[in-house]
Structure formats: structure tokens, C-alpha cells
Short mmCIF file of C-alpha atoms in Angstrom, two decimals:
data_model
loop_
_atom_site.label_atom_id
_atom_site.label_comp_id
_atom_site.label_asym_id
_atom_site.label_seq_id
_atom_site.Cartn_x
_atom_site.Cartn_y
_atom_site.Cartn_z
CA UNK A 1 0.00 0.00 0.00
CA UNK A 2 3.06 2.56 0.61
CA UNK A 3 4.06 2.95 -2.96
CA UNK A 4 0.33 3.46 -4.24
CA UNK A 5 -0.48 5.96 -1.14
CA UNK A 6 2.83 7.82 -2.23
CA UNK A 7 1.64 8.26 -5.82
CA UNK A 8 -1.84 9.73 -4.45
CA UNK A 9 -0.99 11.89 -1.25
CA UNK A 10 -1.35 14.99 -2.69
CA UNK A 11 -5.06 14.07 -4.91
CA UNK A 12 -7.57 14.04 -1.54
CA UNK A 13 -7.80 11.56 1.13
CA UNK A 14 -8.40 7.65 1.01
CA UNK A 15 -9.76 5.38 3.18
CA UNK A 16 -8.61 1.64 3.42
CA UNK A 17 -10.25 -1.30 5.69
CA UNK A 18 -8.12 -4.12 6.71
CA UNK A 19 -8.47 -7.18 9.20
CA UNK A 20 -5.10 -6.22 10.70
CA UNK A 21 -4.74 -3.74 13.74
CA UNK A 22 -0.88 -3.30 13.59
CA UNK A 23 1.94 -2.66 10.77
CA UNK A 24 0.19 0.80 9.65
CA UNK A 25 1.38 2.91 11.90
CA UNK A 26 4.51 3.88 9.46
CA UNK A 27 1.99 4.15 6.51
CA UNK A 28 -0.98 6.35 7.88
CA UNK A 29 -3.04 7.36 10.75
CA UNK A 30 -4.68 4.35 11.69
CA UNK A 31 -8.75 4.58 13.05
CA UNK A 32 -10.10 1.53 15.18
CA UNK A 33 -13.46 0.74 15.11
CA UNK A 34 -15.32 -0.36 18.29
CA UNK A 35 -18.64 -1.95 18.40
CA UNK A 36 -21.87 0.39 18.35
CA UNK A 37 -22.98 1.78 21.40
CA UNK A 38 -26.17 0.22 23.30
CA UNK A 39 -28.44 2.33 22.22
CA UNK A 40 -27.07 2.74 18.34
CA UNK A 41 -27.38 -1.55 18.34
CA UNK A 42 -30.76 -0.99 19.44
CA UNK A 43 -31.81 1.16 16.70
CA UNK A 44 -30.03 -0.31 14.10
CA UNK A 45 -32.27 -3.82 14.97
CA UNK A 46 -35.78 -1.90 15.15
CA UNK A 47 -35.34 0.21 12.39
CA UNK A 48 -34.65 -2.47 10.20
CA UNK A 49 -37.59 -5.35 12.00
CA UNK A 50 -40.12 -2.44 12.66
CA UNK A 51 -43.82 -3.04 11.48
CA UNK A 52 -47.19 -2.05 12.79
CA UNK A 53 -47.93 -4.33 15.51
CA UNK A 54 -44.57 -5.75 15.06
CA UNK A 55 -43.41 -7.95 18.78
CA UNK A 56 -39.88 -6.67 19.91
CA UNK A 57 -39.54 -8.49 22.98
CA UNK A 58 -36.11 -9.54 23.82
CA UNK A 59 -34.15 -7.05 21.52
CA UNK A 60 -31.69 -5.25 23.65
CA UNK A 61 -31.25 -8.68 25.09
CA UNK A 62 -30.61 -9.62 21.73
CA UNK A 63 -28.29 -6.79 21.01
CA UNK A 64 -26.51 -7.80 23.88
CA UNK A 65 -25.99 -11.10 23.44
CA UNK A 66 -24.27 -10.33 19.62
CA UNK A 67 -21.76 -8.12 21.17
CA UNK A 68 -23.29 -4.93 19.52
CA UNK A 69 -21.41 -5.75 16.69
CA UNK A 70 -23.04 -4.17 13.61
CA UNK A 71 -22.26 -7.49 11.56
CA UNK A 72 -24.15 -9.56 13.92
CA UNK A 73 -26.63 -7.04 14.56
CA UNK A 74 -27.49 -6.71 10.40
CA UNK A 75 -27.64 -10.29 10.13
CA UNK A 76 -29.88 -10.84 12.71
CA UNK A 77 -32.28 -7.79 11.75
CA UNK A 78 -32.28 -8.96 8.41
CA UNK A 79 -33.00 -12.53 9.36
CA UNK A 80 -36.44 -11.00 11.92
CA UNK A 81 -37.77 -8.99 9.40
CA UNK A 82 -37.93 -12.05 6.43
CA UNK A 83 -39.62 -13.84 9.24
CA UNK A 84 -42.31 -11.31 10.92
CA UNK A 85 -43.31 -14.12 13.10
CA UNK A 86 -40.53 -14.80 14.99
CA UNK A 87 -39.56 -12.29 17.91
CA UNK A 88 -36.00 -11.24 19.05
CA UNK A 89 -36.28 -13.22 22.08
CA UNK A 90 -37.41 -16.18 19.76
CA UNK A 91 -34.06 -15.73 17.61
CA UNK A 92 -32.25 -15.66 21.01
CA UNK A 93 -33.82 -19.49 21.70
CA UNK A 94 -32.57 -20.39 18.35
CA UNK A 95 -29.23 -19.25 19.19
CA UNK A 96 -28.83 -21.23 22.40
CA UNK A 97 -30.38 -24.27 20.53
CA UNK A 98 -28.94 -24.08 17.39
CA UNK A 99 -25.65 -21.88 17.04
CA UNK A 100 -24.64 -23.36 14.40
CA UNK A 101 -27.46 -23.41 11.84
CA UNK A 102 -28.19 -19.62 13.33
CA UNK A 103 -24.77 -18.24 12.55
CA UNK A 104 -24.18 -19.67 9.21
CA UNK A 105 -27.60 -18.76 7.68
CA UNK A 106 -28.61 -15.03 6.80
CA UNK A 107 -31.47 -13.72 5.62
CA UNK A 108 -32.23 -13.89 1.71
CA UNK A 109 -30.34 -11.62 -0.64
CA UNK A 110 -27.12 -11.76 2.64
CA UNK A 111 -24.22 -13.60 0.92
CA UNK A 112 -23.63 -16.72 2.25
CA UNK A 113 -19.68 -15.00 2.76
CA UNK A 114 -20.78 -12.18 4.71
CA UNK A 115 -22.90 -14.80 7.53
CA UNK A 116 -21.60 -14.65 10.84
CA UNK A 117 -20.08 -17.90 10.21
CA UNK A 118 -17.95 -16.72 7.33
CA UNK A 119 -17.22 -13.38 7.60
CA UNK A 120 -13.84 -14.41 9.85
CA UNK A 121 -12.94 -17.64 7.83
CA UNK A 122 -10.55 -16.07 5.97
CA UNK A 123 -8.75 -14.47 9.25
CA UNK A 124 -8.52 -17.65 10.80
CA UNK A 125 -7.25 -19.24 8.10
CA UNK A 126 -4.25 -16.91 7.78
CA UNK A 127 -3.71 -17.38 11.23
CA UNK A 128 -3.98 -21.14 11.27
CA UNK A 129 -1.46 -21.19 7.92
CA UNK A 130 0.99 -18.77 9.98
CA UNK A 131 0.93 -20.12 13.58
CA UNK A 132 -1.52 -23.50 14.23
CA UNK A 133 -0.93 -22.90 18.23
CA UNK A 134 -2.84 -19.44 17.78
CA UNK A 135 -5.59 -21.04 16.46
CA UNK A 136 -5.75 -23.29 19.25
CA UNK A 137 -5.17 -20.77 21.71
CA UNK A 138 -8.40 -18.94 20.37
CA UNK A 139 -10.34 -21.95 20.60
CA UNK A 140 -9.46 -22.47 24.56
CA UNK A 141 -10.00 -18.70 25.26
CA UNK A 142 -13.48 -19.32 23.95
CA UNK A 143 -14.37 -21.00 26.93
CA UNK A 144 -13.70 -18.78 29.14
CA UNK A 145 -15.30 -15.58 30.48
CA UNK A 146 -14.87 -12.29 27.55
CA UNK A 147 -12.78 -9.99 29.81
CA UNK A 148 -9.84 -10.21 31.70
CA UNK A 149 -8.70 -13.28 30.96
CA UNK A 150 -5.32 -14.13 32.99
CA UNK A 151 -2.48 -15.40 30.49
CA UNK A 152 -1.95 -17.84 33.48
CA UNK A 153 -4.76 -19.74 31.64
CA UNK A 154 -3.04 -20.03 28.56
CA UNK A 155 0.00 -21.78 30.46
CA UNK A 156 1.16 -24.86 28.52
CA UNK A 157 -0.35 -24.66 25.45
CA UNK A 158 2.57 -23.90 23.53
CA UNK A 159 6.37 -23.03 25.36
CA UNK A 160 6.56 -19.14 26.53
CA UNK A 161 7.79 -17.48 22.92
CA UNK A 162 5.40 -19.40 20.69
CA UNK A 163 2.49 -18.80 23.69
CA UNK A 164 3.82 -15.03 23.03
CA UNK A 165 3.79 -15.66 19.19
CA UNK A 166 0.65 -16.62 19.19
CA UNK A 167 -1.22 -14.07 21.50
CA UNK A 168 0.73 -10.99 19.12
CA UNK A 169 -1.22 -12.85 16.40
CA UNK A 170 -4.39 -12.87 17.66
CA UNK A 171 -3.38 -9.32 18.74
CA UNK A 172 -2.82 -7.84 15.22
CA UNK A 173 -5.93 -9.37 13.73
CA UNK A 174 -8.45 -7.99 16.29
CA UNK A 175 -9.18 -11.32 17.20
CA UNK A 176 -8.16 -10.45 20.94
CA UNK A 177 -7.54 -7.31 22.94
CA UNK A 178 -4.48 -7.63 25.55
CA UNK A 179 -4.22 -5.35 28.32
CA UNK A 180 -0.66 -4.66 29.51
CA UNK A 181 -1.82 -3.00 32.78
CA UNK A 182 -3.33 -6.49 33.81
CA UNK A 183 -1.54 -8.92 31.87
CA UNK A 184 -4.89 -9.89 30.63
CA UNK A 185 -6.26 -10.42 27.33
CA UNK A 186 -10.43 -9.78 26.56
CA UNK A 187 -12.06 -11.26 23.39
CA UNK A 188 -15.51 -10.07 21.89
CA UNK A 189 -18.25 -12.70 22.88
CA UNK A 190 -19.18 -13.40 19.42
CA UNK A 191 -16.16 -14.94 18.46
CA UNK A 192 -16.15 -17.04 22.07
CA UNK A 193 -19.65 -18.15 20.91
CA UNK A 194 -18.29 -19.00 17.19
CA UNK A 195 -14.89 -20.50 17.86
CA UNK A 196 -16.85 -23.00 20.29
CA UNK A 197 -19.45 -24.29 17.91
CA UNK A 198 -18.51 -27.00 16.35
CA UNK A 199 -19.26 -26.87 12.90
CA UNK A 200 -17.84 -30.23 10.78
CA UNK A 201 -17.53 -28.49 7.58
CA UNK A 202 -15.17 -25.64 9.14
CA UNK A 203 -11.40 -26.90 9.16
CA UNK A 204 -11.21 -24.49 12.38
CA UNK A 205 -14.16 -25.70 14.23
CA UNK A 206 -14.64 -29.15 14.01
CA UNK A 207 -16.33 -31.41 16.67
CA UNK A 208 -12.71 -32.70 17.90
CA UNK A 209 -10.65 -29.33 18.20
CA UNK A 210 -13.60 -27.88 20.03
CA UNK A 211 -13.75 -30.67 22.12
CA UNK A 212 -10.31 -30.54 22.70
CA UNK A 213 -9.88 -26.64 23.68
CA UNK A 214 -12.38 -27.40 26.22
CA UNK A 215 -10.94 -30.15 28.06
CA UNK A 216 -7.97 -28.08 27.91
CA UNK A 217 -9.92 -24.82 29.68
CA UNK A 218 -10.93 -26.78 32.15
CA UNK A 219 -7.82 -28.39 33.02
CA UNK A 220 -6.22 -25.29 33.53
CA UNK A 221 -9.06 -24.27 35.53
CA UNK A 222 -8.92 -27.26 37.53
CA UNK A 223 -5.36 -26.85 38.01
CA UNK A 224 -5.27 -22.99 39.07
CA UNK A 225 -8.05 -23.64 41.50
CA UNK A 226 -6.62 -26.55 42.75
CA UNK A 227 -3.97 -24.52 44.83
CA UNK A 228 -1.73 -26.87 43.88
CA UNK A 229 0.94 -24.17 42.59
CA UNK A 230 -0.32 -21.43 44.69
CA UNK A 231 -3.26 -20.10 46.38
CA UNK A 232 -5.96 -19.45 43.68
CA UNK A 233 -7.39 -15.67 43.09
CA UNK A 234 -10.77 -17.15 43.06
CA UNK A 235 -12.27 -13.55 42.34
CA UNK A 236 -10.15 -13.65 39.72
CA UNK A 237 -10.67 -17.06 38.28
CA UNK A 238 -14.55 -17.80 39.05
CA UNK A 239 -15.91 -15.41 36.32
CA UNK A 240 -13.85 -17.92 34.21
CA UNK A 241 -15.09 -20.79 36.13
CA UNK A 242 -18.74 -20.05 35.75
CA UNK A 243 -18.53 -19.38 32.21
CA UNK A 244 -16.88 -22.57 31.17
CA UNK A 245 -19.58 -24.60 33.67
CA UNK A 246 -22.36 -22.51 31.63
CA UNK A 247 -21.36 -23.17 27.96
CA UNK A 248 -20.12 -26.74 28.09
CA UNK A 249 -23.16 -28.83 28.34
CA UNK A 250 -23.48 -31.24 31.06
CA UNK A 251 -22.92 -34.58 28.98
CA UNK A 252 -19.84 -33.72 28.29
CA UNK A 253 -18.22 -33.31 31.74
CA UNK A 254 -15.08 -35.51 32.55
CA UNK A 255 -13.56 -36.26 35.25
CA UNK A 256 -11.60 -33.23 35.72
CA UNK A 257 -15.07 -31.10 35.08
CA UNK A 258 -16.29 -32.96 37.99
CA UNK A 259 -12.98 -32.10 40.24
CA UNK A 260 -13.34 -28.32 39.30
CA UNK A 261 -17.06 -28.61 40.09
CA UNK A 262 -16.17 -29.43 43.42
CA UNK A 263 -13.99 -27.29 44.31
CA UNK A 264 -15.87 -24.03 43.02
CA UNK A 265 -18.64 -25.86 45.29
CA UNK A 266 -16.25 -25.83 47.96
CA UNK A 267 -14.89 -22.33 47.29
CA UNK A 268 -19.09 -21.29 47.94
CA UNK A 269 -19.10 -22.86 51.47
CA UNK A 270 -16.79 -20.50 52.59
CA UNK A 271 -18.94 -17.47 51.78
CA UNK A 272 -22.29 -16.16 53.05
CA UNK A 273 -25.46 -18.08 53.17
CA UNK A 274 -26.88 -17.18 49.96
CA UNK A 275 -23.43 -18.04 48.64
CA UNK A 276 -23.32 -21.14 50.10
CA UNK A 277 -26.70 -22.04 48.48
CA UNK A 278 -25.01 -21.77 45.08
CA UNK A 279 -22.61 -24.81 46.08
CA UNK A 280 -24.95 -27.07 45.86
CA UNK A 281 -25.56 -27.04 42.45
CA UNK A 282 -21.73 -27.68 41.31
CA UNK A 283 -21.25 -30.85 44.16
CA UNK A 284 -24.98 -31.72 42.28
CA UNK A 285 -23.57 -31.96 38.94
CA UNK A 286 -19.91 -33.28 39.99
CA UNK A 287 -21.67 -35.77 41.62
CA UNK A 288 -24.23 -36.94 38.26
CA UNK A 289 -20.70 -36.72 35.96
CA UNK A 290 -18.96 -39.49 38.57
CA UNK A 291 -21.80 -41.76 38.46
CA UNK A 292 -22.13 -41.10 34.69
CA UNK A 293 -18.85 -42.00 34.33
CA UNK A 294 -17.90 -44.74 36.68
CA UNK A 295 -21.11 -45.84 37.95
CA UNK A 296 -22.93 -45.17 41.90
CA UNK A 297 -20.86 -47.85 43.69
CA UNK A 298 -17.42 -46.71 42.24
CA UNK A 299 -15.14 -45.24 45.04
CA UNK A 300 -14.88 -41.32 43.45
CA UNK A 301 -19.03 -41.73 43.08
CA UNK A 302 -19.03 -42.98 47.17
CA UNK A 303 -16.67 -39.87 48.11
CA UNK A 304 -18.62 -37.35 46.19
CA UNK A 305 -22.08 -38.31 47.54
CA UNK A 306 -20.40 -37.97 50.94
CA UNK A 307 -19.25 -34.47 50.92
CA UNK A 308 -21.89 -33.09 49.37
CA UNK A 309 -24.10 -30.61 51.44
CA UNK A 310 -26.54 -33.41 53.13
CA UNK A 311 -27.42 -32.01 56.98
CA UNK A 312 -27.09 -28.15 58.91
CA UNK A 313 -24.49 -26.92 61.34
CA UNK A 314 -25.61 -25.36 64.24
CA UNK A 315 -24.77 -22.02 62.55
CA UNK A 316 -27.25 -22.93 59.84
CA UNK A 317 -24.90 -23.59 56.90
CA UNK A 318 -24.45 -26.48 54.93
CA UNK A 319 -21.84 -29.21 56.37
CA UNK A 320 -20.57 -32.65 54.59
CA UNK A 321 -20.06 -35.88 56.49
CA UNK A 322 -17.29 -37.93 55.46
CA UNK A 323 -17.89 -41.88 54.59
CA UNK A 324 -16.12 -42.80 58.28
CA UNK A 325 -19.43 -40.48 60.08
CA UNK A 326 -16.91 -37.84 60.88
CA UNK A 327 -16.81 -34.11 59.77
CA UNK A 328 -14.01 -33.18 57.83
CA UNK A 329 -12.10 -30.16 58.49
CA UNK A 330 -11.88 -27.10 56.67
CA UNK A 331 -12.11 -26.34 53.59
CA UNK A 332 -14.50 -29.02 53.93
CA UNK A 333 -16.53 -27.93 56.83
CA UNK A 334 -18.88 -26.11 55.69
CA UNK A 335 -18.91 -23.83 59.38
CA UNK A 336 -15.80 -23.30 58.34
CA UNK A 337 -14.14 -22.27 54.59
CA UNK A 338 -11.16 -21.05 52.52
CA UNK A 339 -9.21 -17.80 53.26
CA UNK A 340 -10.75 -15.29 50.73
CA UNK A 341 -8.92 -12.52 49.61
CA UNK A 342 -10.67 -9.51 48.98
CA UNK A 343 -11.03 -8.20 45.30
#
């Protein structure tokens, strides 16, 4: 682009698009684009879906939920107002129940190319064909929470320059946003949604690599919780945590799922009583993966149905009873929890 912007500098001004965020700094000024605002989403969807009488229930969820990106936003206003029965908060239920079918179809007279589902398949495959562990490192990061994502999760994939490699080349294509301050990186939630769907006629997204990048979120989850290494930043890592428990469905859930259930139901006893409520839902599911996995009478099953919350303390919060009768101590206590550290 240099030698054709030298030829034209002095004939009026140009404006060129491109997919990558760095190297034009020497060239030009550079512009970044950011999403649209909440309210600009908003009236890009109605103004395209409105009718008399027209139901638009659900559409600043729906806004929401694409990111305000005005890609998404098009496609999806496009897609309501070909089908004037079917509300925003009716697309929404399509998205959670079919992600796949949602993002790749638009409405008619949207080229099939400019579909959610296509409209970064060429980025990806530049970055696949130029570093293969970037790819993979998008694919984990779309497990977890959008923002403020701790490199510490990213540990292992790949050894510290090519980890470094790889995050510069998400970087430069705007498929990430690091943060320097925080040594954290964020990613839009639309690309999370996409780069977890599997999708078998998408080199990038088949059912295996998806399946892989989550087992390996939630490893490293399961690892940095763990305390193993050090003490975990729980307000750090539970955002994380909850996210990765929300979007991986429950049939899937290994053994390691069910150890990092646990301990985020464990983290929960430590809190207030509302908190500790919300524990019993994660020892629930730990405990329905186990016996999925290796049946009621198998040893891991027998533990987990024995510290889950079953009786009251005299304080009024859940406890667990070991399988010898006795009460275990803390963490496990439920009278009794973890050392929190403020956030």
C-alpha cells in the first residue's frame, strides 16, 4: 500500500479497511473501530424489523448477546424482518439451541460470505497457515469468560515465545484485545460463541478441536483452583469458572469437570449463606458426571455423595459428612471455609 499511497498523497484523502490492527502505523493514521454503542445496536435492529404491531420483545437482550457488533446485529435484523413471526427473544432461543445453523444462515439476498459464520474464515485461516498454536489458543479462550482473561490460563499450550507468538497474532488481527496493565487479554463474545461451535464443515471448528480446547480450559481451571501451585485468586478465576460450567453442556463433563465442580462448590461454602446455596448445584452436577462415568458404587461416586451438602451446622450452613461419620475439616466444613482474599 506505501508505494500506491505515495503516488496519491497529494489528490484528496483515502480510506482503506483491513483485518489487521498493527503494521500501519509507518503508513498512515490508523482509526479503530469499536462496536456500536447500546443504544445505536438498538436502533439499528428496530429500524430495520419495525412493522405495525410488530413484537420486539427480547431485543436489547438480543443486542446484547451479539456483542453490539453491527455485523451480527445486520444479520440478525435482516434474518427477523424475512420472518415477521418470529420475535427477538425467539431468535435468542434459536441461538442457544442451534448456534450453528443460526450463525451460518442469513437472511435472503445476505451472501452466504458475509454470515456470521464466514465473515472471519478467511482471518482464521491466515492465522492457522501462519501459527496452528494461535488457532488453538483462540479456541481455549473461547471457553472462558470475555474480559480479563489471565495469560496464566493459557500456560502450557505452547512453550513461553510461541504462547507469546501466538497471542501478538491474535493481537494484530483484532481477534483479541491484551491489556498490559493487567496482563490480561479480553475477546468479543461473538467470536467465544463462534470458535466453540462446532461446525464439521469448518477446518477451524470441528467437533474434535472444540472438544479438545475445552478439556484443555478446564484443566487449567482445575489446576489454578486446585492450589496446587499457589493459592488461587478465586475472584479472579470464578468469572472464568462459571462461564466454562455454563457453555459446556453437562454430557460432556469428565472427570476433571467434575474435580473443578467441586472445588468451586467448595470455594461457595466459605462465603455467606446465599453463597453457600449456590454450592450445591456444582457438588450436584460433579456428583451426576462421577456416576455417569464410573457408575454409583465406584469409590470417586461414594466420596462425592459424601461431601456433598446433606445435613445443617448449628450455625445454619451447609456441612458434609465424610464416609467414616466424621466431619471433615476445613475447607471441607462447611462452618468453616477457605481464606478469601478480597477483590
Amino acid at each position: 500500500m506505501a508505494p500506491v499511497l505515495a503516488r496519491t498523497a497529494s489528490h484528496g484523502r483515502f480510506l482503506i479497511t483491513s483485518r489487521l490492527a498493527t503494521t500501519w502505523q509507518h503508513v498512515t493514521t490508523v482509526l479503530r473501530l469499536d462496536v456500536l454503542a447500546e443504544d445505536e445496536a438498538l436502533d439499528l435492529l428496530t429500524r430495520t424489523v419495525a412493522a405495525p404491531g410488530r413484537d420486539l420483545d427480547g431485543a436489547a437482550d438480543l443486542c446484547a448477546r451479539l456483542g453490539h457488533l453491527p455485523l451480527a446485529v445486520e444479520q440478525a435484523a435482516a434474518y427477523l424482518a424475512q420472518n415477521p413471526l418470529l420475535t427477538p427473544r425467539a431468535y435468542l432461543d434459536l441461538m442457544d439451541r442451534y448456534p450453528a445453523g443460526m450463525y451460518a444462515h442469513g437472511a435472503v439476498g445476505i451472501e452466504d460470505r458475509r454470515t456470521l459464520a464466514r465473515v472471519w474464515r478467511p482471518t482464521l485461516d491466515r492465522i492457522a497457515g501462519s501459527l496452528p498454536t494461535a488457532a488453538d489458543v483462540l479456541r481455549v479462550l473461547a471457553w472462558y469468560a470475555p474480559d480479563r482473561i489471565p495469560v496464566t490460563l493459557l500456560e502450557g499450550l505452547a512453550d513461553p515465545p510461541a504462547l507469546s507468538h501466538a497471542i501478538g497474532l491474535l493481537t494484530a488481527y483484532s481477534m483479541v484485545t491484551a491489556d498490559a496493565s493487567t496482563g490480561t487479554v479480553s475477546i468479543h463474545r461473538l467470536v467465544q460463541a463462534l470458535a466453540r461451535t462446532p461446525d464439521p464443515d469448518d477446518p477451524h471448528r470441528t467437533p474434535e478441536l472444540i472438544a479438545q480446547a475445552r478439556d484443555r480450559a478446564t484443566a487449567h481451571l482445575r489446576d489454578l483452583t486446585s492450589g496446587q501451585s499457589a493459592e488461587p485468586d478465586w475472584f479472579v478465576l470464578l468469572p472464568h469458572v462459571e462461564a466454562l460450567l455454563d457453555h459446556a453442556p453437562a454430557h460432556t463433563d469428565t472427570a476433571t469437570t467434575a474435580e473443578l465442580l467441586e472445588l468451586t462448590g467448595l470455594f461457595f461454602t466459605g462465603l455467606n449463606w446465599n453463597e453457600i446455596r449456590r454450592s450445591v448445584g456444582f457438588f450436584r452436577r460433579a456428583l451426576a458426571t462421577l456416576e455417569r462415568l464410573f457408575g454409583p458404587g465406584h469409590p470417586a461416586t461414594l466420596t462425592a455423595r459424601a461431601v456433598s451438602p446433606t445435613r445443617t451446622c448449628g450455625r445454619g450452613t451447609p456441612s458434609r459428612r465424610s464416609p467414616c461419620g466424621r466431619t471433615p475439616s476445613p475447607p471441607w466444613n462447611g462452618c468453616s471455609g477457605p481464606t478469601i482474599r478480597p477483590p
